[in-house]
CSV table of C-alpha atoms and ligand atoms in Angstrom, one decimal:
chain,number,residue,atom,x,y,z
A,1,MET,CA,104.4,112.3,72.5
A,2,ALA,CA,107.5,114.2,73.8
A,3,GLU,CA,107.3,112.5,77.2
A,4,ALA,CA,106.8,109.0,75.7
A,5,ARG,CA,109.7,109.4,73.3
A,6,THR,CA,112.2,109.4,76.2
A,7,ILE,CA,111.1,106.0,77.4
A,8,GLY,CA,111.9,104.1,74.2
A,9,SER,CA,115.1,101.9,74.1
A,10,LEU,CA,118.1,102.6,71.9
A,11,PRO,CA,118.0,100.2,69.0
A,12,VAL,CA,120.5,97.2,69.2
A,13,ALA,CA,121.1,94.0,67.2
A,14,ASN,CA,118.4,91.4,66.9
A,15,VAL,CA,119.6,88.7,69.2
A,16,GLN,CA,117.8,85.8,67.6
A,17,GLU,CA,119.7,86.5,64.4
A,18,LEU,CA,123.0,87.1,66.2
A,19,ALA,CA,122.6,83.8,68.1
A,20,GLU,CA,122.0,81.9,64.9
A,21,ALA,CA,125.4,83.2,63.5
A,22,CYS,CA,127.1,82.5,66.8
A,23,ASN,CA,125.6,79.0,67.3
A,24,ASN,CA,126.2,77.8,63.8
A,25,GLY,CA,129.8,78.6,63.9
A,26,VAL,CA,129.6,81.2,61.2
A,27,ASP,CA,131.0,83.6,63.7
A,28,GLY,CA,131.4,81.7,66.9
A,29,LYS,CA,132.3,84.7,69.0
A,30,VAL,CA,129.7,86.3,71.2
A,31,PRO,CA,130.2,90.1,71.1
A,32,GLU,CA,131.8,91.6,74.2
A,33,ARG,CA,128.8,93.6,75.0
A,34,TYR,CA,126.8,90.5,75.9
A,35,LEU,CA,129.4,88.9,78.1
A,36,SER,CA,128.9,89.4,81.8
A,37,LYS,CA,131.8,89.7,84.3
A,38,ASP,CA,129.8,89.0,87.4
A,39,PRO,CA,131.4,86.0,89.1
A,40,SER,CA,128.4,85.6,91.5
A,41,ALA,CA,126.2,84.7,88.5
A,42,LYS,CA,127.4,81.1,88.8
A,43,GLU,CA,126.5,80.3,92.4
A,44,VAL,CA,122.9,79.1,92.0
A,45,VAL,CA,120.8,77.0,94.2
A,46,ALA,CA,119.0,74.3,92.2
A,47,GLY,CA,115.2,74.4,92.5
A,48,ASP,CA,114.7,70.6,92.6
A,49,ASP,CA,114.3,70.3,96.3
A,50,SER,CA,110.9,71.6,97.6
A,51,ALA,CA,112.5,73.1,100.7
A,52,ARG,CA,114.5,75.4,98.4
A,53,ALA,CA,111.9,76.1,95.9
A,54,ILE,CA,109.3,78.9,95.6
A,55,PRO,CA,106.0,77.8,97.3
A,56,VAL,CA,103.1,76.2,95.4
A,57,ILE,CA,99.7,77.7,96.0
A,58,ASP,CA,96.5,75.9,95.0
A,59,LEU,CA,93.7,78.1,93.8
A,60,ARG,CA,91.2,75.3,94.5
A,61,ARG,CA,92.2,75.3,98.1
A,62,LEU,CA,91.8,79.1,98.1
A,63,LEU,CA,88.3,78.7,96.8
A,64,ASP,CA,87.2,75.9,99.1
A,65,ALA,CA,85.7,77.3,102.3
A,66,ARG,CA,87.3,74.3,104.3
A,67,SER,CA,90.9,75.2,103.3
A,68,SER,CA,90.7,78.8,102.3
A,69,GLU,CA,92.0,80.3,105.4
A,70,GLU,CA,95.0,78.1,105.7
A,71,GLU,CA,95.9,78.5,102.0
A,72,CYS,CA,95.5,82.3,102.2
A,73,ALA,CA,98.0,82.4,105.0
A,74,LYS,CA,100.4,80.3,103.0
A,75,LEU,CA,99.9,82.6,100.1
A,76,ALA,CA,100.7,85.7,102.3
A,77,SER,CA,103.8,84.0,103.6
A,78,ALA,CA,104.9,83.2,100.1
A,79,CYS,CA,104.5,86.8,99.0
A,80,HIS,CA,106.5,88.0,102.0
A,81,ASP,CA,109.3,85.4,102.1
A,82,TRP,CA,109.8,84.8,98.5
A,83,GLY,CA,107.7,87.4,96.6
A,84,PHE,CA,107.1,84.4,94.1
A,85,PHE,CA,104.9,81.3,94.0
A,86,GLN,CA,103.6,78.9,91.5
A,87,LEU,CA,99.9,78.6,91.2
A,88,ILE,CA,98.2,75.3,90.3
A,89,ASN,CA,94.6,74.5,89.6
A,90,HIS,CA,94.3,78.0,88.4
A,91,GLY,CA,91.2,77.4,86.2
A,92,VAL,CA,92.6,79.1,83.0
A,93,PRO,CA,91.7,76.5,80.4
A,94,ASP,CA,94.7,74.4,79.0
A,95,GLU,CA,93.5,75.3,75.5
A,96,VAL,CA,93.7,79.1,76.1
A,97,ILE,CA,97.3,78.6,77.3
A,98,ARG,CA,98.2,76.3,74.4
A,99,ASN,CA,96.8,78.6,71.8
A,100,LEU,CA,98.7,81.6,73.3
A,101,MET,CA,102.0,79.8,73.5
A,102,SER,CA,101.7,78.2,70.1
A,103,ASP,CA,100.9,81.6,68.5
A,104,VAL,CA,103.7,83.3,70.3
A,105,ALA,CA,106.2,80.7,69.2
A,106,GLY,CA,104.8,81.0,65.7
A,107,PHE,CA,105.6,84.8,65.7
A,108,PHE,CA,109.2,84.2,66.6
A,109,GLU,CA,109.6,81.4,64.0
A,110,GLN,CA,109.0,83.9,61.2
A,111,PRO,CA,111.8,85.4,59.2
A,112,LEU,CA,113.2,88.6,60.6
A,113,GLU,CA,111.7,90.8,58.0
A,114,ALA,CA,108.1,89.6,58.9
A,115,LYS,CA,108.8,90.1,62.7
A,116,LYS,CA,110.1,93.6,62.0
A,117,GLU,CA,106.6,94.6,60.8
A,118,CYS,CA,106.0,94.9,64.6
A,119,SER,CA,109.2,96.7,65.4
A,120,GLN,CA,109.4,99.3,68.2
A,121,GLN,CA,109.3,102.9,67.1
A,122,ALA,CA,111.3,105.7,68.6
A,123,ASP,CA,108.3,107.0,70.5
A,124,SER,CA,107.1,103.8,72.2
A,125,LEU,CA,107.9,101.0,74.6
A,126,GLU,CA,105.7,98.7,72.7
A,127,GLY,CA,106.6,96.4,69.8
A,128,TYR,CA,109.3,94.0,68.9
A,129,GLY,CA,112.9,94.8,70.0
A,130,GLN,CA,114.6,95.4,73.3
A,131,ALA,CA,114.0,97.5,76.4
A,132,PHE,CA,116.2,99.3,78.9
A,133,VAL,CA,119.1,100.1,76.5
A,134,VAL,CA,120.0,103.7,77.5
A,135,SER,CA,123.6,104.1,76.6
A,136,ASP,CA,126.0,102.8,73.8
A,137,ASP,CA,128.3,101.1,76.2
A,138,GLN,CA,126.1,99.2,78.7
A,139,LYS,CA,126.1,95.4,78.7
A,140,LEU,CA,123.2,93.8,76.7
A,141,ASP,CA,120.8,91.0,77.5
A,142,TRP,CA,120.8,87.9,75.3
A,143,ALA,CA,117.1,88.2,74.3
A,144,ASP,CA,114.6,89.8,72.1
A,145,MET,CA,111.1,90.8,73.3
A,146,LEU,CA,107.7,91.8,72.1
A,147,TYR,CA,105.8,94.2,74.4
A,148,LEU,CA,102.1,95.0,74.0
A,149,GLN,CA,99.6,97.0,76.0
A,150,VAL,CA,96.7,94.6,76.2
A,151,HIS,CA,94.1,96.2,78.4
A,152,PRO,CA,92.0,98.4,78.4
A,153,SER,CA,91.2,97.5,74.8
A,154,GLU,CA,91.2,101.2,73.8
A,155,SER,CA,94.9,101.4,74.8
A,156,ARG,CA,95.9,98.8,72.3
A,157,ASP,CA,98.2,100.1,69.6
A,158,MET,CA,97.5,97.6,66.8
A,159,ARG,CA,100.6,98.7,64.8
A,160,PHE,CA,102.6,96.5,67.2
A,161,TRP,CA,100.2,93.5,67.2
A,162,PRO,CA,101.3,90.6,65.0
A,163,THR,CA,98.9,89.6,62.3
A,164,ARG,CA,100.7,86.3,61.8
A,165,PRO,CA,100.0,83.5,62.9
A,166,ASP,CA,96.4,84.4,62.0
A,167,SER,CA,95.0,83.6,65.4
A,168,PHE,CA,97.7,85.6,67.3
A,169,ARG,CA,95.5,88.6,68.2
A,170,HIS,CA,92.5,86.4,69.2
A,171,SER,CA,94.6,84.1,71.4
A,172,VAL,CA,96.1,87.1,73.2
A,173,ASP,CA,92.7,88.7,73.7
A,174,VAL,CA,91.2,85.5,75.2
A,175,TYR,CA,94.3,84.9,77.4
A,176,SER,CA,94.6,88.4,78.7
A,177,SER,CA,91.0,88.5,79.9
A,178,GLU,CA,91.2,85.1,81.6
A,179,ALA,CA,94.4,86.0,83.3
A,180,ARG,CA,93.2,89.4,84.4
A,181,GLN,CA,90.2,87.8,86.2
A,182,LEU,CA,92.7,85.4,87.9
A,183,ALA,CA,95.0,88.2,88.9
A,184,TYR,CA,92.1,90.1,90.6
A,185,ARG,CA,91.0,87.0,92.4
A,186,LEU,CA,94.6,86.4,93.7
A,187,LEU,CA,94.7,90.0,94.9
A,188,GLU,CA,91.6,89.4,97.0
A,189,PHE,CA,93.1,86.3,98.6
A,190,MET,CA,96.4,88.1,99.2
A,191,ALA,CA,94.5,90.9,101.1
A,192,LYS,CA,92.6,88.2,103.0
A,193,GLY,CA,95.9,86.6,103.9
A,194,VAL,CA,97.0,89.7,105.7
A,195,GLY,CA,93.7,90.4,107.3
A,196,ALA,CA,92.7,93.2,105.0
A,197,ASP,CA,89.5,93.9,103.2
A,198,PRO,CA,89.6,91.7,100.0
A,199,ALA,CA,88.2,94.5,98.0
A,200,SER,CA,91.1,96.8,99.1
A,201,LEU,CA,93.9,95.5,97.0
A,202,ARG,CA,91.7,94.5,94.1
A,203,GLY,CA,90.5,98.0,93.9
A,204,VAL,CA,94.0,99.4,93.3
A,205,PHE,CA,94.4,97.2,90.2
A,206,GLU,CA,90.9,96.4,88.8
A,207,GLY,CA,90.3,97.8,85.3
A,208,GLN,CA,93.7,99.3,85.1
A,209,ALA,CA,96.5,98.8,82.5
A,210,GLN,CA,97.6,95.3,81.6
A,211,GLY,CA,100.8,94.8,79.6
A,212,MET,CA,102.3,91.7,78.0
A,213,ARG,CA,106.0,91.1,77.5
A,214,VAL,CA,106.9,88.1,75.4
A,215,ASN,CA,110.6,87.2,76.0
A,216,TYR,CA,112.6,85.2,73.4
A,217,TYR,CA,115.8,83.7,74.8
A,218,PRO,CA,117.9,82.1,72.1
A,219,PRO,CA,120.4,79.4,72.9
A,220,CYS,CA,124.1,80.5,73.2
A,221,ARG,CA,126.3,77.6,72.5
A,222,PRO,CA,129.7,79.4,72.8
A,223,ALA,CA,129.0,81.2,76.2
A,224,ALA,CA,125.7,80.3,77.8
A,225,ASP,CA,127.1,80.8,81.3
A,226,ARG,CA,128.5,84.2,80.5
A,227,VAL,CA,125.5,85.8,78.9
A,228,VAL,CA,122.4,87.0,80.8
A,229,GLY,CA,118.9,86.6,79.3
A,230,LEU,CA,117.3,89.2,81.4
A,231,SER,CA,119.3,91.3,83.9
A,232,PRO,CA,118.4,91.2,87.6
A,233,HIS,CA,115.4,93.4,88.2
A,234,THR,CA,112.0,93.8,89.9
A,235,ASP,CA,108.9,94.3,87.9
A,236,PRO,CA,107.4,97.8,88.2
A,237,ASN,CA,103.8,96.8,88.1
A,238,GLY,CA,101.7,95.2,90.9
A,239,LEU,CA,101.2,91.5,90.1
A,240,THR,CA,102.9,89.5,87.3
A,241,LEU,CA,101.8,86.2,85.8
A,242,LEU,CA,104.4,84.3,84.0
A,243,LEU,CA,104.1,81.3,81.6
A,244,GLN,CA,107.0,79.7,79.9
A,245,MET,CA,107.3,77.3,77.0
A,246,SER,CA,109.8,74.7,77.8
A,247,HIS,CA,111.2,72.5,75.1
A,248,GLY,CA,112.7,69.5,76.8
A,249,ASP,CA,112.2,71.1,80.2
A,250,VAL,CA,114.4,74.0,79.7
A,251,GLN,CA,114.3,76.4,82.7
A,252,GLY,CA,115.9,79.8,83.1
A,253,LEU,CA,114.2,81.9,85.7
A,254,GLN,CA,116.1,82.6,88.9
A,255,VAL,CA,114.9,84.4,92.0
A,256,LYS,CA,117.0,86.1,94.7
A,257,LYS,CA,116.4,85.2,98.3
A,258,ASP,CA,118.7,86.0,101.3
A,259,GLY,CA,121.3,87.1,98.9
A,260,ARG,CA,121.4,83.8,96.9
A,261,TRP,CA,119.9,83.0,93.5
A,262,PHE,CA,117.5,80.2,93.4
A,263,ALA,CA,116.7,78.4,90.0
A,264,VAL,CA,112.9,78.1,89.5
A,265,ARG,CA,111.7,74.7,88.2
A,266,ALA,CA,108.4,75.7,86.6
A,267,LEU,CA,105.7,73.1,87.1
A,268,ASP,CA,103.9,71.9,83.9
A,269,GLY,CA,100.7,74.0,83.4
A,270,ALA,CA,101.3,76.2,86.5
A,271,PHE,CA,101.7,80.0,86.6
A,272,VAL,CA,104.8,81.5,88.1
A,273,VAL,CA,103.3,84.5,89.9
A,274,ASN,CA,105.3,87.4,91.4
A,275,VAL,CA,104.8,90.4,93.6
A,276,ALA,CA,105.9,93.5,91.8
A,277,ASP,CA,106.9,97.0,93.0
A,278,ALA,CA,103.5,98.7,93.3
A,279,LEU,CA,102.2,95.8,95.3
A,280,GLU,CA,105.1,96.0,97.7
A,281,ILE,CA,104.2,99.7,98.1
A,282,VAL,CA,100.5,99.4,98.6
A,283,SER,CA,101.0,96.3,100.9
A,284,ASN,CA,103.3,98.6,103.0
A,285,GLY,CA,106.1,96.0,102.5
A,286,LEU,CA,104.1,93.0,103.7
A,287,PHE,CA,104.5,91.6,100.2
A,288,ARG,CA,107.9,91.9,98.6
A,289,SER,CA,108.9,92.7,95.1
A,290,VAL,CA,111.9,90.4,94.7
A,291,GLU,CA,114.8,90.5,92.3
A,292,HIS,CA,114.8,88.0,89.5
A,293,ARG,CA,116.7,87.3,86.3
A,294,ALA,CA,116.7,84.8,83.4
A,295,VAL,CA,119.6,82.8,82.3
A,296,ILE,CA,120.4,81.1,79.0
A,297,HIS,CA,120.6,77.5,77.8
A,298,PRO,CA,123.5,76.4,75.5
A,299,THR,CA,121.5,74.6,73.0
A,300,ARG,CA,117.7,75.3,73.5
A,301,GLU,CA,115.6,78.4,73.1
A,302,ARG,CA,113.1,79.4,75.8
A,303,ILE,CA,110.1,81.7,75.4
A,304,SER,CA,108.1,83.2,78.3
A,305,VAL,CA,105.1,85.4,78.5
A,306,ALA,CA,104.9,87.9,81.4
A,307,LEU,CA,101.6,89.6,82.0
A,308,PHE,CA,101.9,92.7,84.0
A,309,HIS,CA,99.0,94.2,86.0
A,310,TYR,CA,99.5,97.9,86.8
A,311,PRO,CA,97.8,100.0,89.5
A,312,TYR,CA,95.8,103.2,89.0
A,313,GLN,CA,98.0,106.0,87.7
A,314,ASP,CA,95.8,109.0,88.2
A,315,ARG,CA,96.4,109.3,92.0
A,316,MET,CA,99.4,109.1,94.2
A,317,LEU,CA,100.3,105.5,95.1
A,318,CYS,CA,100.6,104.8,98.8
A,319,PRO,CA,100.3,101.9,101.4
A,320,LEU,CA,96.7,100.8,102.1
A,321,PRO,CA,95.7,102.6,105.4
A,322,GLU,CA,94.6,99.4,107.1
A,323,LEU,CA,98.1,97.9,106.5
A,324,VAL,CA,99.8,101.1,107.6
A,325,LYS,CA,98.0,100.7,111.0
A,326,LYS,CA,98.9,97.1,111.2
A,327,GLY,CA,102.6,97.9,110.4
A,328,GLY,CA,102.9,100.6,112.9
A,329,GLY,CA,103.4,103.3,110.3
A,330,ALA,CA,103.8,103.8,106.6
A,331,ARG,CA,107.1,102.4,105.2
A,332,TYR,CA,106.7,104.1,101.8
A,333,GLY,CA,105.8,107.7,101.1
A,334,PRO,CA,103.1,108.6,98.6
A,335,THR,CA,104.6,108.1,95.1
A,336,SER,CA,103.5,109.5,91.7
A,337,TYR,CA,103.3,106.2,89.9
A,338,ARG,CA,103.5,107.8,86.5
A,339,ASP,CA,106.8,109.4,87.5
A,340,PHE,CA,107.9,106.0,89.0
A,341,LEU,CA,107.2,104.3,85.7
A,342,THR,CA,109.0,106.9,83.6
A,343,GLN,CA,112.1,106.6,85.8
A,344,TYR,CA,111.9,102.8,85.5
A,345,PHE,CA,111.8,102.8,81.8
A,346,THR,CA,114.5,105.4,81.3
A,347,ALA,CA,117.2,103.6,83.2
A,348,GLN,CA,119.1,100.3,83.0
A,349,LEU,CA,117.6,97.5,85.0
A,350,ASP,CA,119.3,97.6,88.3
A,351,GLY,CA,117.9,95.3,90.9
A,352,ARG,CA,115.8,96.9,93.6
A,353,LYS,CA,117.5,100.4,93.6
A,354,HIS,CA,114.6,102.3,92.2
A,355,LEU,CA,112.3,100.8,94.8
A,356,GLU,CA,114.6,101.2,97.8
A,357,ARG,CA,114.7,105.0,97.1
A,358,LEU,CA,110.9,105.2,98.1
A,359,LYS,CA,111.4,103.6,101.4
A,360,LEU,CA,110.9,105.7,104.5
A,361,ASP,CA,113.2,105.2,107.5
A,362,CYS,CA,111.2,103.5,110.1
B,401,OGA,C1,110.0,89.6,83.0
B,401,OGA,C2,110.7,88.4,83.6
B,401,OGA,C3,111.4,86.0,83.4
B,401,OGA,C4,111.4,85.0,82.5
B,401,OGA,O1,109.6,89.5,81.8
B,401,OGA,O2,109.9,90.6,83.7
B,401,OGA,O3,111.1,88.5,84.7
B,401,OGA,O4,111.7,83.8,82.9
B,401,OGA,N1,110.8,87.2,82.9
B,401,OGA,O5,111.3,85.2,81.4
B,402,NI,NI1,110.4,90.3,85.6
């Protein structure tokens, strides 16, 4: 486990508990390590206007022979221009999503001692705690998280899987398999949208690892506009499906486009889907892994569930040959994905830097 040990995060305070103290005025001051000094953080484009919002893609239209081609093209543009879209009519039953979200919320409602039964260990990324803390003086995010490897089933480490609420494990199991099938389908349509063989992209991800990160963002009454829920980053996997539980319509996700931050207004019942690093690489840059972050509300918590679909790890990751041809050459060199992941998880989150390093000059 020597290699795995290096990817664990340094232990830091539980933010849910810290937030309770700060918000109740017991100790109203937010510790300096959580306060951001980035003045650009405040300039955000509101996501209410559809012209400035991430595109909406309709799975029903992708599946319908009469509209499929047009919707595939729209999907491909969304993945290039924004790296993000919302997916409606996705076919994952409401009940599956409701059960998942209610069990996830139930986990965080427990007393700290109960949640700690799932705490991260020194040798693992999985479990309840924080990620990407690599030094004692870096700024910290205002959130806790629970990370679980959910597929293949033999990769599950049940030490980190909550046993309460009673239905937690079952809800995650059902949800992860529904969402996985959906992710594979989307990959086929994405490939179609750029004129590639639908099986080509799917083949890179099918049967590979799937991880689930549950983010708990507590409110921050004294300084919501100076803390960051999740620092700007891109996801290291291929395709991410995100759900959020909004109490009273609390939003928090922001996406970077043309140097500006755009607030995402998540549609009720829709998935927010994003292209992640491995998909940018295999698509030879036709799809872009875009920086995003999460911000904090002054009085309301927000919970999100990100499901990460990873590519194969036993071979070098490289752009699909048919997309290299189309693009007039490879824009990324072959990458050991295992090394790429290790680097990602041993550093602070830092936008797109880790991905830019892989680009070839062309
Ligand atoms: C993530 C992520 C955004 C959110 O977990 O990688 O980007 O809104 N989450 O929680
Ligand atoms: Ni992310």
